[in-house]
mmCIF file of C-alpha atoms in Angstrom:
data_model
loop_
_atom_site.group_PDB
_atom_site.id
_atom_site.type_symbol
_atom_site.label_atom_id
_atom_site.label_comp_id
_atom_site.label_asym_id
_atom_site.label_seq_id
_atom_site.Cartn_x
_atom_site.Cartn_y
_atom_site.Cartn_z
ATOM 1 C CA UNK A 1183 41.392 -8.928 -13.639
ATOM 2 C CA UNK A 1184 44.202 -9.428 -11.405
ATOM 3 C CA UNK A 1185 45.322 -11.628 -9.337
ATOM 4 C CA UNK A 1186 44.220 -10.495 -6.224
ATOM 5 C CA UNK A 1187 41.162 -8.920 -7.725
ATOM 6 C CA UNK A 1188 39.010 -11.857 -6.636
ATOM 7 C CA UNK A 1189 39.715 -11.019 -2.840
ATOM 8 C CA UNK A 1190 38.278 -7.510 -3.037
ATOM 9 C CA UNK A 1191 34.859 -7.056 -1.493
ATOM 10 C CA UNK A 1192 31.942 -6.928 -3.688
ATOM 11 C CA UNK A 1193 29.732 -3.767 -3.410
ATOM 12 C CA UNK A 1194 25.911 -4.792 -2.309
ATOM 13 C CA UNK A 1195 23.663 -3.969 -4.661
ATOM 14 C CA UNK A 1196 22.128 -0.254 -4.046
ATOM 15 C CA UNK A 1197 18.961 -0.009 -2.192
ATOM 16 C CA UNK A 1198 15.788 1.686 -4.138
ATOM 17 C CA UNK A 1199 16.162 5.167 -3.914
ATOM 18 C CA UNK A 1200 12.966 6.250 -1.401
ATOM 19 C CA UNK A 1201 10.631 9.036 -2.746
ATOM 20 C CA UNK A 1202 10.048 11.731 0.267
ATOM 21 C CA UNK A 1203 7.329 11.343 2.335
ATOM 22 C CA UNK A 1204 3.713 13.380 1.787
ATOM 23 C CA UNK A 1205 1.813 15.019 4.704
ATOM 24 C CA UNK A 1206 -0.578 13.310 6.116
ATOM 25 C CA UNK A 1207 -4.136 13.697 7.902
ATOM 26 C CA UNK A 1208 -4.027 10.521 9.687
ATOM 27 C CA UNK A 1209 -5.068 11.034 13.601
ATOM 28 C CA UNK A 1210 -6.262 8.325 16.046
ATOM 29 C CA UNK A 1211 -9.439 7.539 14.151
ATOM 30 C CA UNK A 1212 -8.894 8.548 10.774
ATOM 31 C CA UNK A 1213 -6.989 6.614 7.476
ATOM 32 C CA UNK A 1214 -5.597 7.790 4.947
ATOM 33 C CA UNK A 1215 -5.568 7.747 1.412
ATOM 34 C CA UNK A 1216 -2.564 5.678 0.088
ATOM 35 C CA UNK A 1217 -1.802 6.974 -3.105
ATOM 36 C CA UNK A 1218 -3.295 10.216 -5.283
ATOM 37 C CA UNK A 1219 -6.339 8.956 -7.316
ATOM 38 C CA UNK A 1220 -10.129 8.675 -7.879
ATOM 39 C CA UNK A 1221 -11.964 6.946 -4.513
ATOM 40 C CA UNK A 1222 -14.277 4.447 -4.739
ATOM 41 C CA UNK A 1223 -16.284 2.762 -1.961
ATOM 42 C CA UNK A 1224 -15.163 -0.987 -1.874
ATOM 43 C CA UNK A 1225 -17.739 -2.274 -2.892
ATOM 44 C CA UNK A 1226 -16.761 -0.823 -6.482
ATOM 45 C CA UNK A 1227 -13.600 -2.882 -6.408
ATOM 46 C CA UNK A 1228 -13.436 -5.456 -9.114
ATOM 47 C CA UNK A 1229 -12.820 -7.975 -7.281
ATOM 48 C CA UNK A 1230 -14.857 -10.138 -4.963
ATOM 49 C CA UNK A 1231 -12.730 -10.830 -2.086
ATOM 50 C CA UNK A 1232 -12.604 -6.988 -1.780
ATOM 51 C CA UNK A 1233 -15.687 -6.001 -2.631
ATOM 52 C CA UNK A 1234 -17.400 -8.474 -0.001
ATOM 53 C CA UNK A 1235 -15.385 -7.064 2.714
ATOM 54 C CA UNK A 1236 -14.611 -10.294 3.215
ATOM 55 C CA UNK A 1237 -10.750 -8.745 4.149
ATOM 56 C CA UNK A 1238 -11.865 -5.690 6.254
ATOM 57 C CA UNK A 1239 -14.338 -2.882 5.526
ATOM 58 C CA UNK A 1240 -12.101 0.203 3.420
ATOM 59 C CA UNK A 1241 -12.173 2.124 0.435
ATOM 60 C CA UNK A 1242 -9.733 1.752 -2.681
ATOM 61 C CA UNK A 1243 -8.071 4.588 -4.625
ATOM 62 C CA UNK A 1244 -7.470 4.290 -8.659
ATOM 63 C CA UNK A 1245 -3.986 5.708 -8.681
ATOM 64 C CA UNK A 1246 -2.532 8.476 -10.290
ATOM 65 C CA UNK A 1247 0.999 8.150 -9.917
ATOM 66 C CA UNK A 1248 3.039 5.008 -8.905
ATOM 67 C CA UNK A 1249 3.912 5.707 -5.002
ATOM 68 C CA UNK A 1250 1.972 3.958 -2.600
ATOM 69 C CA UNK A 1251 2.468 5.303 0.838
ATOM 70 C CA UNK A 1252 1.532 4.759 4.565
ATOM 71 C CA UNK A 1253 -2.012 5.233 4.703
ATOM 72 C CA UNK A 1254 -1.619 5.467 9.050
ATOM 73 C CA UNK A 1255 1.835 5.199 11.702
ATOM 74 C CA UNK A 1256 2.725 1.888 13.115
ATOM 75 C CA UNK A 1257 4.610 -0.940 12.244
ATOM 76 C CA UNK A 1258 4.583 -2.987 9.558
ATOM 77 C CA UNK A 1259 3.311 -6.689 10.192
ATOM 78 C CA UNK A 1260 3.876 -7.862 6.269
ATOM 79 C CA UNK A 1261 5.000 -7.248 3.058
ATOM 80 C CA UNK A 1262 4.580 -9.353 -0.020
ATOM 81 C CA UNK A 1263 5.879 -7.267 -2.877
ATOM 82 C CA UNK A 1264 2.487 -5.914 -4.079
ATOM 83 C CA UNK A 1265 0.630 -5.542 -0.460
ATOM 84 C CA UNK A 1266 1.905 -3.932 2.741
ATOM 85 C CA UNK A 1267 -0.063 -4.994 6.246
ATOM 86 C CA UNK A 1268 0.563 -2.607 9.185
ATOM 87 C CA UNK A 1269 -0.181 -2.657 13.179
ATOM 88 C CA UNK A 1270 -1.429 0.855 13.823
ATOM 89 C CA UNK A 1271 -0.338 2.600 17.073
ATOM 90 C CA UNK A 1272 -3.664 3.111 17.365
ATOM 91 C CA UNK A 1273 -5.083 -0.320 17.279
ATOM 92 C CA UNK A 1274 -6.230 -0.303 13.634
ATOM 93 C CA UNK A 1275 -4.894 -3.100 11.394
ATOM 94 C CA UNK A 1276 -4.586 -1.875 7.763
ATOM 95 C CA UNK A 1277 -3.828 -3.900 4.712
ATOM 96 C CA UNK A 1278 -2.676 -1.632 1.598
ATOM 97 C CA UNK A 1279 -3.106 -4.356 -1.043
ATOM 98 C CA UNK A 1280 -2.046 -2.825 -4.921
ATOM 99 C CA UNK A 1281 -3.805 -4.266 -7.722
ATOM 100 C CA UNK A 1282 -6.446 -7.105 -8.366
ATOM 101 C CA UNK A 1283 -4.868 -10.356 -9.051
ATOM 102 C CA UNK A 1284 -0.975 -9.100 -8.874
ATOM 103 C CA UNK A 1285 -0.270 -12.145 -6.463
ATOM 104 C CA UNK A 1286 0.237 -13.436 -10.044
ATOM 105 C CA UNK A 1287 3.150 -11.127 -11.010
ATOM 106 C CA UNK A 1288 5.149 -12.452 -8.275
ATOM 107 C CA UNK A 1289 6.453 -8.945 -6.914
ATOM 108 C CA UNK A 1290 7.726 -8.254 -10.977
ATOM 109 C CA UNK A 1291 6.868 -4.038 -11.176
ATOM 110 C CA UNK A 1292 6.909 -3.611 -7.529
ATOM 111 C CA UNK A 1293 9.723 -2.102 -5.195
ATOM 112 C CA UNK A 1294 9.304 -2.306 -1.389
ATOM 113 C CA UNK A 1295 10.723 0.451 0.554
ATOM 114 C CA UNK A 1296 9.534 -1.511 4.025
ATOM 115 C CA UNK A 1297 10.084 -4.537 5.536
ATOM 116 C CA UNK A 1298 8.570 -6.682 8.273
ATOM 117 C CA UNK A 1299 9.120 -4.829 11.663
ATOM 118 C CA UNK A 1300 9.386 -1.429 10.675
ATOM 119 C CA UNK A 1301 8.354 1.388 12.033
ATOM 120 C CA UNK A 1302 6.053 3.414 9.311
ATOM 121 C CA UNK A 1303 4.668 7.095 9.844
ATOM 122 C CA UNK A 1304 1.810 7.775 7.539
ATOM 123 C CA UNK A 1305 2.726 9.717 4.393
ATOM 124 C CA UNK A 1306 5.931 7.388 4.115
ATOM 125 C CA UNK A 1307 6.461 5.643 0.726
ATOM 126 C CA UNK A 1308 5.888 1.679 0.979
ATOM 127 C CA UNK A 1309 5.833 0.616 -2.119
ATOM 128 C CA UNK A 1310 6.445 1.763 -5.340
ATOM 129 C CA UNK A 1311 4.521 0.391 -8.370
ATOM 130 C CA UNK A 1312 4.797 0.034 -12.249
ATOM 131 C CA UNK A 1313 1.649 0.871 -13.683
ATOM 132 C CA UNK A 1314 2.752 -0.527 -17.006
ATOM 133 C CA UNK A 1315 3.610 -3.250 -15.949
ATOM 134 C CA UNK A 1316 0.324 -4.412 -14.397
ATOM 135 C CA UNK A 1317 -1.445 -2.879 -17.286
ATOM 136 C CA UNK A 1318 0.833 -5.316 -19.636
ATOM 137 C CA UNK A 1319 -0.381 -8.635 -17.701
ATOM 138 C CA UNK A 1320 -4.104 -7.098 -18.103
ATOM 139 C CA UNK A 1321 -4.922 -6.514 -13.845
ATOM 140 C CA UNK A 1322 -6.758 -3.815 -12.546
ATOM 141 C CA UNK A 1323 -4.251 -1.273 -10.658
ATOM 142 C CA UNK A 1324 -7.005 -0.003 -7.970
ATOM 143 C CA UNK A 1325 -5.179 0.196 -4.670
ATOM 144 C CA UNK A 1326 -7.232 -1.403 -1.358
ATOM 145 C CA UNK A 1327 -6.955 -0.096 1.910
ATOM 146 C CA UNK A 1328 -8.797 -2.333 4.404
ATOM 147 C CA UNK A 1329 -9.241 -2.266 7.719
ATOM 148 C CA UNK A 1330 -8.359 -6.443 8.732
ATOM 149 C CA UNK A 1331 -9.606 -5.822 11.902
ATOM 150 C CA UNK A 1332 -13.052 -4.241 11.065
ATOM 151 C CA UNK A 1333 -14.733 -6.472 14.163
ATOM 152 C CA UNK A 1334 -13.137 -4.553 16.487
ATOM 153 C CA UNK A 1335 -14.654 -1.459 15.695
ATOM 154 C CA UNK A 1336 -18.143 0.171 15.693
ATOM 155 C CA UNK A 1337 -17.484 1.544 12.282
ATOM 156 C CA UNK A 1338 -15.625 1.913 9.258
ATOM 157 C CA UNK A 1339 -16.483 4.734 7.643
ATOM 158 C CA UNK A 1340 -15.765 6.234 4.128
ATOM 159 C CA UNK A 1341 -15.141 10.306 4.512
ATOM 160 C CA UNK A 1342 -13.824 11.098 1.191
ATOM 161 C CA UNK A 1343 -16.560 11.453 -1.408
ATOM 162 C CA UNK A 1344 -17.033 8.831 -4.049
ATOM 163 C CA UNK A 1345 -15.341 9.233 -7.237
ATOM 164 C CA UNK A 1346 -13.536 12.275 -5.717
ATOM 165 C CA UNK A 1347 -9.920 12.739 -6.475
ATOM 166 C CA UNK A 1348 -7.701 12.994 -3.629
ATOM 167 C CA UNK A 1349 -4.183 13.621 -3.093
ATOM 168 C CA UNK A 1350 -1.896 10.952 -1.612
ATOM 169 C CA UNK A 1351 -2.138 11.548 2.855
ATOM 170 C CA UNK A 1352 -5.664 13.022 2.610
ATOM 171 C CA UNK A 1353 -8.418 11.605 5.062
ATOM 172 C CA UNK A 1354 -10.637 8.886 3.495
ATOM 173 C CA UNK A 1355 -11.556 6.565 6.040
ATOM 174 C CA UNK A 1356 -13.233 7.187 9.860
ATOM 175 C CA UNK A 1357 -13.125 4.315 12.281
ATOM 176 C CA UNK A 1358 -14.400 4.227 15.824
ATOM 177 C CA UNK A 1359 -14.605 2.359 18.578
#
């Protein structure tokens, strides 16, 4: 190293390369699924925070692959490594929470794509996670979508079938005024 060498700028680190986006089904009143998987109505999620829609009424989706994406457009309100919260334009508040109990890992397997503020289109990647990982520290990978705002609503429907496999973008939830 050189003299001068200690002058030159240091490169940032690179930012996560971002998967592309999937199509989505989302409309005003319809969700949709966050990642490709099995669907199973939440009150089959092992966990009972989630399971006692005691966050929102919602489904959850056992994943297939490891990209979690957008499961409606708006912006997002939160991110914490393993969950995403956004503002739909629509009204709807959505948390996309992945895994039960990952709070624990402390964002370790997880890569954000989002941050606070953004502006999200459903189908766009949010998170990325490492199924091994959470496998490793013995959690449960199922990944929540619930509607935080449920109150507002008449009803928060499940459309997809249970135990159906969907892909990542298809409709799975209905919610109406």
């Amino acid at each position: 190293m050189g003299l001068f060498d200690v002058f030159k700028k240091k490169e940032a680190p690179a930012a996560p390369d971002t998967p592309a986006s999937v199509a989505a089904e989302a409309a005003a009143d319809v969700l949709c699924a966050p990642v490709a998987g099995r669907v199973i109505k939440m009150a089959d999620v092992p966990d009972p925070v989630f399971s006692g829609e005691v966050l929102g009424k919602g489904c959850a989706v056992w994943p297939e692959e490891d990209v979690v994406y957008a499961p409606v457009s708006g912006t997002v309100t939160v991110t914490m490594g393993h969950a995403v919260g956004i503002q739909g334009n629509d009204g709807v508040e959505v948390l996309v929470h992945v895994g039960v109990d990952t709070v624990n890992l402390q964002g370790k397997g997880f890569t954000g794509y989002v941050k606070q503020g953004d502006a999200v289109k459903a189908g766009q990647p949010v998170i990325k996670m490492d199924r091994s990982v959470i496998a490793e520290a013995g959690y449960a990978d199922c990944v929540v979508l619930a509607v935080s705002n449920t109150a507002e609503f008449s009803s928060v429907e499940l459309t997809a079938e249970p135990e159906a496999t969907v892909a990542a973008g298809a409709a799975v939830l209905k919610v109406s005024k």
